[in-house]
């Protein structure tokens, strides 16, 4: 940094501090912003005027104190820009368009295009842009897309590794293809990491600095938040639980491609176990239906699945020692799995682990994508990343109020 950069960077940090105060506390007066940030009233007035001119904040009225003059208050213009949040799963893709308060203004779900690659990227971009039109969001206000992918995004090549359920993502520049399709900036993040962030911001994980989110569905993965920070690892592959060397032979070639644990515990393993017991291949929802009706083979398969889930939670707990483990995903959210996993866990792990079902259900990753998008957009718009992980998000209560 040169000496000439210093005033500019100082100004950016000041601007960021003021914006954070308004995001967190709005409607808020300049005097209150000054107390929170330690900046002079003159600096705050200049910054607020610039933010107003650029359309990011607006006057909301006046506070009337007991003594003296009333003060003008300011709040965030929540529709100044929008984020596209995407949760791409092996069988289903969800997209949402969200405003700057994190409120979802449009949403859509469709089956994942089995061709993968460019056709899938075109499908997702088309869904998102159509959702924006439905919500009457002008195209130029869409500033960023955050795409949750079932695998490990490689920032150097743009590829997505360890994603056996999505065709061609491991051999192409997925990031660049998404940027071309959307026409604006894109962030790729692991889908389960996003779900962990979502539950941490607005769900079961609020106020908890050490938690694990385990998503079980077509595949299995986990997101870890330790010491309040998301753990990504050197290649964004932290928490790729599917590759735990348990459940079946980890040295089998198929285990190297899909993961030994995923082969055992996720959708295909459940279907295979039921077929082995009955000679009949039926889908996972049908197996749960039969279990509910008392089918012995289905009950046995679900018991076995929950034992495997307990083993996976034990593995995470032995390494990371989270305060809370949150279960999600289409299978992980089933109460039959939660009850049984809680039952089996003490039989394979010596100290208590708190296991709960996710609050946000299937929308956890979309909420997490919004969280990442808000932080990233703030960095882009205001020129400087905060020294820690980014902007603190609007309080969960504010998002709920905005939605009502």
CSV table of C-alpha atoms in Angstrom, one decimal:
chain,number,residue,atom,x,y,z
A,1,UNK,CA,0.0,0.0,0.0
A,2,UNK,CA,1.4,3.4,-0.9
A,3,UNK,CA,0.8,6.5,1.2
A,4,UNK,CA,-1.6,7.8,-1.5
A,5,UNK,CA,-3.8,4.7,-1.0
A,6,UNK,CA,-4.2,5.3,2.7
A,7,UNK,CA,-6.9,8.0,2.6
A,8,UNK,CA,-8.9,6.1,0.0
A,9,UNK,CA,-8.8,2.8,2.1
A,10,UNK,CA,-9.5,4.8,5.3
A,11,UNK,CA,-12.6,6.3,3.5
A,12,UNK,CA,-13.7,2.8,2.3
A,13,UNK,CA,-13.5,1.4,5.9
A,14,UNK,CA,-15.5,4.4,7.2
A,15,UNK,CA,-18.1,3.9,4.5
A,16,UNK,CA,-18.3,0.3,5.3
A,17,UNK,CA,-18.7,1.0,9.1
A,18,UNK,CA,-21.5,3.5,8.4
A,19,UNK,CA,-23.2,1.0,6.0
A,20,UNK,CA,-23.0,-1.8,8.6
A,21,UNK,CA,-24.5,0.4,11.3
A,22,UNK,CA,-27.4,1.2,9.0
A,23,UNK,CA,-27.8,-2.5,8.0
A,24,UNK,CA,-27.8,-3.6,11.6
A,25,UNK,CA,-29.6,-0.8,13.3
A,26,UNK,CA,-31.7,1.0,10.8
A,27,UNK,CA,-33.7,3.2,11.0
A,28,UNK,CA,-30.8,4.9,12.8
A,29,UNK,CA,-29.8,8.6,13.3
A,30,UNK,CA,-26.4,10.1,12.5
A,31,UNK,CA,-25.7,10.6,16.2
A,32,UNK,CA,-26.3,6.9,16.8
A,33,UNK,CA,-24.1,5.9,13.9
A,34,UNK,CA,-21.4,8.2,15.4
A,35,UNK,CA,-21.6,6.4,18.8
A,36,UNK,CA,-21.4,3.0,17.1
A,37,UNK,CA,-18.5,3.8,14.7
A,38,UNK,CA,-16.5,6.5,16.5
A,39,UNK,CA,-16.5,8.6,13.3
A,40,UNK,CA,-17.2,12.3,13.3
A,41,UNK,CA,-20.6,13.6,12.5
A,42,UNK,CA,-19.2,15.5,9.5
A,43,UNK,CA,-17.6,12.3,8.0
A,44,UNK,CA,-20.9,10.4,8.6
A,45,UNK,CA,-22.9,13.2,7.0
A,46,UNK,CA,-20.7,13.1,3.9
A,47,UNK,CA,-20.9,9.3,3.6
A,48,UNK,CA,-24.6,9.1,4.2
A,49,UNK,CA,-25.1,11.8,1.5
A,50,UNK,CA,-23.1,9.7,-0.9
A,51,UNK,CA,-24.9,6.5,0.0
A,52,UNK,CA,-28.2,8.4,-0.5
A,53,UNK,CA,-27.2,9.8,-3.9
A,54,UNK,CA,-26.2,6.3,-5.0
A,55,UNK,CA,-29.5,4.9,-3.9
A,56,UNK,CA,-28.3,2.5,-1.1
A,57,UNK,CA,-29.8,4.3,1.9
A,58,UNK,CA,-32.8,6.7,2.4
A,59,UNK,CA,-34.3,9.0,5.0
A,60,UNK,CA,-37.0,7.2,6.9
A,61,UNK,CA,-38.3,10.0,9.1
A,62,UNK,CA,-37.3,11.6,12.4
A,63,UNK,CA,-36.9,10.4,15.9
A,64,UNK,CA,-38.3,12.6,18.6
A,65,UNK,CA,-36.2,12.6,21.7
A,66,UNK,CA,-37.4,14.0,25.0
A,67,UNK,CA,-35.1,17.0,24.8
A,68,UNK,CA,-33.8,19.0,21.9
A,69,UNK,CA,-34.5,18.7,18.1
A,70,UNK,CA,-35.7,15.6,16.4
A,71,UNK,CA,-33.1,13.7,14.4
A,72,UNK,CA,-33.3,12.4,10.8
A,73,UNK,CA,-33.1,8.6,10.6
A,74,UNK,CA,-31.7,6.4,7.8
A,75,UNK,CA,-32.3,2.9,6.6
A,76,UNK,CA,-31.1,0.5,3.9
A,77,UNK,CA,-32.9,0.6,0.6
A,78,UNK,CA,-33.5,-3.2,0.5
A,79,UNK,CA,-34.5,-3.2,-3.2
A,80,UNK,CA,-31.4,-1.3,-4.4
A,81,UNK,CA,-29.8,-4.6,-5.6
A,82,UNK,CA,-30.7,-8.3,-5.6
A,83,UNK,CA,-28.8,-11.5,-5.3
A,84,UNK,CA,-29.6,-14.8,-7.0
A,85,UNK,CA,-29.3,-17.8,-4.6
A,86,UNK,CA,-29.0,-21.3,-6.1
A,87,UNK,CA,-29.0,-24.7,-4.4
A,88,UNK,CA,-28.0,-27.3,-6.9
A,89,UNK,CA,-28.7,-30.9,-5.8
A,90,UNK,CA,-28.3,-34.2,-7.6
A,91,UNK,CA,-32.0,-34.5,-8.3
A,92,UNK,CA,-33.4,-31.0,-7.7
A,93,UNK,CA,-32.3,-27.4,-8.3
A,94,UNK,CA,-33.8,-24.5,-6.3
A,95,UNK,CA,-33.3,-20.8,-7.1
A,96,UNK,CA,-34.3,-17.7,-5.3
A,97,UNK,CA,-34.0,-14.0,-5.8
A,98,UNK,CA,-33.4,-12.1,-2.6
A,99,UNK,CA,-33.1,-8.4,-1.6
A,100,UNK,CA,-30.5,-6.7,0.6
A,101,UNK,CA,-32.4,-7.6,3.7
A,102,UNK,CA,-32.2,-11.3,2.8
A,103,UNK,CA,-35.9,-11.5,2.0
A,104,UNK,CA,-36.7,-14.0,-0.8
A,105,UNK,CA,-38.9,-12.2,-3.4
A,106,UNK,CA,-39.1,-15.0,-5.9
A,107,UNK,CA,-38.4,-18.7,-5.8
A,108,UNK,CA,-38.5,-21.7,-8.2
A,109,UNK,CA,-37.7,-25.5,-8.1
A,110,UNK,CA,-37.2,-27.9,-10.9
A,111,UNK,CA,-35.6,-31.4,-11.5
A,112,UNK,CA,-31.9,-31.2,-12.1
A,113,UNK,CA,-31.1,-31.5,-15.8
A,114,UNK,CA,-29.4,-35.0,-16.0
A,115,UNK,CA,-27.2,-33.9,-18.9
A,116,UNK,CA,-25.2,-31.7,-16.4
A,117,UNK,CA,-22.6,-29.4,-17.9
A,118,UNK,CA,-23.7,-26.4,-20.0
A,119,UNK,CA,-27.4,-27.6,-20.4
A,120,UNK,CA,-27.7,-27.6,-16.6
A,121,UNK,CA,-26.1,-24.2,-16.3
A,122,UNK,CA,-28.5,-22.8,-18.9
A,123,UNK,CA,-31.4,-24.3,-17.0
A,124,UNK,CA,-30.4,-22.6,-13.8
A,125,UNK,CA,-29.7,-19.2,-15.3
A,126,UNK,CA,-33.1,-19.4,-17.2
A,127,UNK,CA,-34.9,-20.3,-13.9
A,128,UNK,CA,-33.3,-17.4,-12.0
A,129,UNK,CA,-33.9,-14.8,-14.7
A,130,UNK,CA,-37.5,-15.9,-15.1
A,131,UNK,CA,-38.0,-15.7,-11.3
A,132,UNK,CA,-36.7,-12.1,-11.4
A,133,UNK,CA,-39.2,-11.2,-14.1
A,134,UNK,CA,-42.0,-12.7,-12.1
A,135,UNK,CA,-41.0,-10.6,-9.1
A,136,UNK,CA,-40.7,-7.5,-11.4
A,137,UNK,CA,-37.0,-7.2,-10.5
A,138,UNK,CA,-35.2,-5.2,-13.3
A,139,UNK,CA,-32.3,-7.3,-14.8
A,140,UNK,CA,-29.7,-4.5,-14.1
A,141,UNK,CA,-30.5,-4.8,-10.3
A,142,UNK,CA,-29.3,-8.4,-10.3
A,143,UNK,CA,-25.7,-8.0,-9.1
A,144,UNK,CA,-24.5,-11.4,-8.0
A,145,UNK,CA,-25.3,-15.1,-8.0
A,146,UNK,CA,-24.2,-17.5,-5.3
A,147,UNK,CA,-24.4,-21.1,-6.5
A,148,UNK,CA,-24.3,-24.0,-4.0
A,149,UNK,CA,-22.8,-27.1,-5.7
A,150,UNK,CA,-22.6,-30.7,-4.4
A,151,UNK,CA,-18.8,-30.9,-4.4
A,152,UNK,CA,-15.6,-28.9,-3.9
A,153,UNK,CA,-15.3,-25.8,-6.1
A,154,UNK,CA,-11.7,-25.3,-7.3
A,155,UNK,CA,-11.0,-21.5,-7.4
A,156,UNK,CA,-8.0,-21.9,-9.8
A,157,UNK,CA,-9.7,-23.9,-12.6
A,158,UNK,CA,-13.4,-23.1,-12.0
A,159,UNK,CA,-14.1,-26.8,-11.9
A,160,UNK,CA,-16.2,-28.6,-9.3
A,161,UNK,CA,-14.4,-31.7,-7.9
A,162,UNK,CA,-15.9,-34.6,-5.9
A,163,UNK,CA,-19.3,-34.1,-7.4
A,164,UNK,CA,-20.2,-37.5,-8.7
A,165,UNK,CA,-23.9,-36.7,-9.0
A,166,UNK,CA,-23.4,-33.8,-11.5
A,167,UNK,CA,-22.1,-34.7,-15.0
A,168,UNK,CA,-19.1,-32.8,-16.5
A,169,UNK,CA,-18.7,-30.3,-13.6
A,170,UNK,CA,-15.3,-31.9,-12.9
A,171,UNK,CA,-14.0,-31.3,-16.4
A,172,UNK,CA,-15.1,-27.8,-17.3
A,173,UNK,CA,-14.8,-24.2,-16.0
A,174,UNK,CA,-18.1,-24.2,-14.2
A,175,UNK,CA,-17.5,-20.7,-12.7
A,176,UNK,CA,-16.9,-19.0,-16.1
A,177,UNK,CA,-19.8,-20.8,-17.7
A,178,UNK,CA,-22.2,-19.5,-14.9
A,179,UNK,CA,-20.8,-16.0,-15.3
A,180,UNK,CA,-21.4,-16.1,-19.1
A,181,UNK,CA,-25.0,-17.5,-18.6
A,182,UNK,CA,-25.9,-14.9,-15.9
A,183,UNK,CA,-24.1,-11.9,-17.3
A,184,UNK,CA,-22.9,-10.8,-13.8
A,185,UNK,CA,-20.6,-12.0,-11.1
A,186,UNK,CA,-20.9,-15.5,-9.6
A,187,UNK,CA,-19.6,-17.2,-6.4
A,188,UNK,CA,-19.4,-21.0,-6.2
A,189,UNK,CA,-19.7,-22.6,-2.8
A,190,UNK,CA,-20.2,-26.1,-1.5
A,191,UNK,CA,-24.0,-26.6,-1.0
A,192,UNK,CA,-23.7,-28.1,2.5
A,193,UNK,CA,-21.4,-25.2,3.6
A,194,UNK,CA,-24.2,-22.9,2.6
A,195,UNK,CA,-26.8,-24.9,4.5
A,196,UNK,CA,-24.5,-24.7,7.6
A,197,UNK,CA,-24.3,-20.9,7.2
A,198,UNK,CA,-28.0,-20.7,6.7
A,199,UNK,CA,-28.8,-22.5,9.9
A,200,UNK,CA,-26.2,-20.5,11.7
A,201,UNK,CA,-27.7,-17.2,10.6
A,202,UNK,CA,-31.5,-17.9,10.8
A,203,UNK,CA,-32.0,-21.5,12.1
A,204,UNK,CA,-30.9,-23.9,14.8
A,205,UNK,CA,-27.4,-22.7,14.9
A,206,UNK,CA,-28.0,-19.1,15.9
A,207,UNK,CA,-25.5,-18.0,18.6
A,208,UNK,CA,-23.5,-21.3,18.4
A,209,UNK,CA,-19.9,-20.9,17.3
A,210,UNK,CA,-19.1,-24.6,16.9
A,211,UNK,CA,-21.5,-26.7,14.9
A,212,UNK,CA,-21.7,-29.3,12.2
A,213,UNK,CA,-24.4,-29.5,9.6
A,214,UNK,CA,-24.9,-33.0,8.0
A,215,UNK,CA,-27.0,-33.2,4.8
A,216,UNK,CA,-28.1,-36.7,3.8
A,217,UNK,CA,-30.0,-37.2,0.5
A,218,UNK,CA,-28.8,-38.2,-3.0
A,219,UNK,CA,-25.3,-37.9,-1.4
A,220,UNK,CA,-24.0,-37.0,2.0
A,221,UNK,CA,-21.8,-34.0,3.0
A,222,UNK,CA,-21.2,-31.8,6.0
A,223,UNK,CA,-20.5,-28.2,6.7
A,224,UNK,CA,-18.4,-27.3,9.8
A,225,UNK,CA,-18.4,-23.9,11.6
A,226,UNK,CA,-15.7,-23.9,14.2
A,227,UNK,CA,-14.8,-20.8,16.3
A,228,UNK,CA,-17.5,-19.0,14.4
A,229,UNK,CA,-15.8,-19.5,11.0
A,230,UNK,CA,-16.7,-21.9,8.2
A,231,UNK,CA,-14.0,-24.5,7.7
A,232,UNK,CA,-13.2,-25.0,4.0
A,233,UNK,CA,-9.8,-26.7,4.0
A,234,UNK,CA,-7.1,-26.3,1.4
A,235,UNK,CA,-9.2,-27.4,-1.6
A,236,UNK,CA,-12.7,-26.4,-0.3
A,237,UNK,CA,-13.2,-30.1,0.5
A,238,UNK,CA,-13.4,-30.0,4.3
A,239,UNK,CA,-16.5,-31.9,5.4
A,240,UNK,CA,-16.7,-34.2,2.3
A,241,UNK,CA,-18.2,-36.9,4.6
A,242,UNK,CA,-19.0,-39.2,1.7
A,243,UNK,CA,-15.4,-40.1,1.5
A,244,UNK,CA,-15.1,-41.3,5.1
A,245,UNK,CA,-13.5,-44.8,4.8
A,246,UNK,CA,-16.4,-46.5,6.6
A,247,UNK,CA,-19.6,-48.4,5.6
A,248,UNK,CA,-18.1,-50.4,2.8
A,249,UNK,CA,-14.6,-51.2,1.3
A,250,UNK,CA,-12.9,-47.8,0.8
A,251,UNK,CA,-10.4,-49.4,-1.6
A,252,UNK,CA,-13.0,-50.4,-4.1
A,253,UNK,CA,-12.7,-48.3,-7.3
A,254,UNK,CA,-16.4,-47.2,-6.9
A,255,UNK,CA,-15.5,-45.9,-3.4
A,256,UNK,CA,-12.8,-43.8,-4.8
A,257,UNK,CA,-15.2,-42.2,-7.3
A,258,UNK,CA,-18.3,-41.8,-5.0
A,259,UNK,CA,-17.0,-42.4,-1.5
A,260,UNK,CA,-17.3,-45.5,0.7
A,261,UNK,CA,-19.6,-43.9,3.2
A,262,UNK,CA,-21.9,-42.2,0.6
A,263,UNK,CA,-22.3,-45.6,-1.2
A,264,UNK,CA,-23.6,-47.0,2.1
A,265,UNK,CA,-25.6,-44.3,3.7
A,266,UNK,CA,-27.1,-42.1,0.9
A,267,UNK,CA,-30.0,-42.8,-1.5
A,268,UNK,CA,-28.4,-45.6,-3.6
A,269,UNK,CA,-27.2,-47.5,-0.5
A,270,UNK,CA,-30.7,-47.4,1.0
A,271,UNK,CA,-32.3,-48.6,-2.3
A,272,UNK,CA,-29.7,-51.4,-2.6
A,273,UNK,CA,-30.2,-52.6,0.9
A,274,UNK,CA,-33.9,-52.9,0.5
A,275,UNK,CA,-33.5,-54.6,-2.9
A,276,UNK,CA,-31.0,-57.1,-1.3
A,277,UNK,CA,-33.6,-57.9,1.4
A,278,UNK,CA,-36.7,-58.2,-0.8
A,279,UNK,CA,-35.6,-58.4,-4.4
A,280,UNK,CA,-37.6,-55.3,-5.1
A,281,UNK,CA,-36.1,-51.9,-6.2
A,282,UNK,CA,-38.2,-49.0,-5.0
A,283,UNK,CA,-37.4,-45.3,-4.2
A,284,UNK,CA,-36.5,-44.0,-0.8
A,285,UNK,CA,-39.9,-42.3,-0.1
A,286,UNK,CA,-41.6,-45.6,-0.8
A,287,UNK,CA,-39.3,-47.4,1.6
A,288,UNK,CA,-40.2,-44.9,4.4
A,289,UNK,CA,-43.9,-45.4,3.6
A,290,UNK,CA,-43.6,-49.1,3.9
A,291,UNK,CA,-41.7,-48.7,7.2
A,292,UNK,CA,-44.5,-46.6,8.5
A,293,UNK,CA,-46.9,-49.4,7.6
A,294,UNK,CA,-44.8,-51.9,9.5
A,295,UNK,CA,-42.9,-53.6,6.7
A,296,UNK,CA,-40.1,-55.4,8.5
A,297,UNK,CA,-37.5,-55.2,5.7
A,298,UNK,CA,-38.1,-51.4,5.3
A,299,UNK,CA,-37.8,-50.9,9.1
A,300,UNK,CA,-34.5,-52.9,9.1
A,301,UNK,CA,-33.1,-50.8,6.3
A,302,UNK,CA,-34.0,-47.5,8.0
A,303,UNK,CA,-32.5,-48.8,11.3
A,304,UNK,CA,-29.3,-49.7,9.4
A,305,UNK,CA,-29.2,-46.3,7.7
A,306,UNK,CA,-29.6,-44.5,11.1
A,307,UNK,CA,-26.8,-46.6,12.6
A,308,UNK,CA,-24.5,-45.5,9.7
A,309,UNK,CA,-25.6,-41.8,10.3
A,310,UNK,CA,-24.7,-42.2,14.0
A,311,UNK,CA,-21.2,-43.5,12.9
A,312,UNK,CA,-20.7,-40.5,10.7
A,313,UNK,CA,-21.8,-38.1,13.5
A,314,UNK,CA,-19.4,-39.9,15.8
A,315,UNK,CA,-16.5,-39.4,13.3
A,316,UNK,CA,-17.2,-35.7,13.0
A,317,UNK,CA,-17.5,-35.3,16.8
A,318,UNK,CA,-14.3,-37.1,17.4
A,319,UNK,CA,-12.4,-34.7,15.1
A,320,UNK,CA,-14.2,-31.4,15.5
A,321,UNK,CA,-16.1,-31.6,18.8
A,322,UNK,CA,-19.1,-29.5,17.8
A,323,UNK,CA,-21.6,-28.2,20.4
A,324,UNK,CA,-24.4,-29.1,18.0
A,325,UNK,CA,-25.0,-31.4,15.0
A,326,UNK,CA,-27.8,-30.3,12.7
A,327,UNK,CA,-29.3,-32.9,10.3
A,328,UNK,CA,-30.6,-31.8,6.9
A,329,UNK,CA,-31.2,-33.1,3.4
A,330,UNK,CA,-34.3,-34.9,2.1
A,331,UNK,CA,-33.4,-38.1,4.1
A,332,UNK,CA,-31.6,-36.4,7.1
A,333,UNK,CA,-34.7,-34.3,7.8
A,334,UNK,CA,-36.9,-37.3,8.3
A,335,UNK,CA,-37.9,-37.7,12.0
A,336,UNK,CA,-37.4,-41.5,11.7
A,337,UNK,CA,-33.7,-40.9,11.0
A,338,UNK,CA,-33.2,-38.2,13.8
A,339,UNK,CA,-34.9,-40.4,16.5
A,340,UNK,CA,-32.9,-43.5,15.5
A,341,UNK,CA,-29.6,-41.6,15.2
A,342,UNK,CA,-30.1,-40.2,18.7
A,343,UNK,CA,-30.7,-43.7,19.9
A,344,UNK,CA,-27.7,-45.3,18.2
A,345,UNK,CA,-25.1,-42.5,18.8
A,346,UNK,CA,-24.5,-43.3,22.6
A,347,UNK,CA,-23.9,-46.9,21.6
A,348,UNK,CA,-20.9,-46.0,19.4
A,349,UNK,CA,-19.6,-42.7,21.0
A,350,UNK,CA,-18.7,-42.2,24.6
A,351,UNK,CA,-19.9,-38.6,25.3
A,352,UNK,CA,-23.1,-36.8,24.6
A,353,UNK,CA,-23.6,-35.0,21.3
A,354,UNK,CA,-26.6,-32.8,20.8
A,355,UNK,CA,-28.3,-33.8,17.4
A,356,UNK,CA,-31.2,-31.8,16.1
A,357,UNK,CA,-33.2,-31.4,12.8
A,358,UNK,CA,-32.6,-28.3,10.7
A,359,UNK,CA,-35.1,-25.4,11.2
A,360,UNK,CA,-34.9,-24.2,7.6
A,361,UNK,CA,-35.6,-27.5,5.9
A,362,UNK,CA,-34.9,-27.7,2.2
A,363,UNK,CA,-34.3,-23.9,2.1
A,364,UNK,CA,-31.2,-23.9,4.4
A,365,UNK,CA,-28.7,-23.6,1.5
A,366,UNK,CA,-30.7,-20.8,-0.2
A,367,UNK,CA,-30.6,-18.9,3.1
A,368,UNK,CA,-26.8,-19.5,3.3
A,369,UNK,CA,-26.3,-18.5,-0.3
A,370,UNK,CA,-28.1,-15.2,0.6
A,371,UNK,CA,-25.7,-14.7,3.6
A,372,UNK,CA,-22.7,-15.2,1.4
A,373,UNK,CA,-24.2,-13.0,-1.3
A,374,UNK,CA,-24.9,-10.1,1.1
A,375,UNK,CA,-21.3,-10.2,2.4
A,376,UNK,CA,-19.8,-10.5,-1.1
A,377,UNK,CA,-21.9,-7.8,-2.5
A,378,UNK,CA,-21.0,-5.5,0.3
A,379,UNK,CA,-17.3,-6.1,-0.4
A,380,UNK,CA,-17.8,-5.4,-4.1
A,381,UNK,CA,-19.9,-2.3,-3.7
A,382,UNK,CA,-17.9,-0.7,-0.9
A,383,UNK,CA,-14.5,-1.6,-2.2
A,384,UNK,CA,-12.8,-3.3,0.8
A,385,UNK,CA,-13.2,-6.5,2.7
A,386,UNK,CA,-13.6,-6.3,6.4
A,387,UNK,CA,-10.6,-7.6,8.4
A,388,UNK,CA,-12.7,-10.7,9.5
A,389,UNK,CA,-15.1,-12.7,7.4
A,390,UNK,CA,-17.2,-9.9,5.9
A,391,UNK,CA,-20.2,-7.8,6.8
A,392,UNK,CA,-22.3,-8.9,9.8
A,393,UNK,CA,-25.6,-9.9,8.4
A,394,UNK,CA,-29.0,-8.3,9.1
A,395,UNK,CA,-30.4,-9.8,12.3
A,396,UNK,CA,-32.6,-12.9,11.6
A,397,UNK,CA,-35.6,-11.0,13.1
A,398,UNK,CA,-35.2,-8.3,10.5
A,399,UNK,CA,-35.5,-10.8,7.7
A,400,UNK,CA,-38.6,-12.4,9.3
A,401,UNK,CA,-40.2,-8.9,9.7
A,402,UNK,CA,-39.4,-8.1,6.1
A,403,UNK,CA,-41.1,-11.3,5.0
A,404,UNK,CA,-44.4,-10.5,6.7
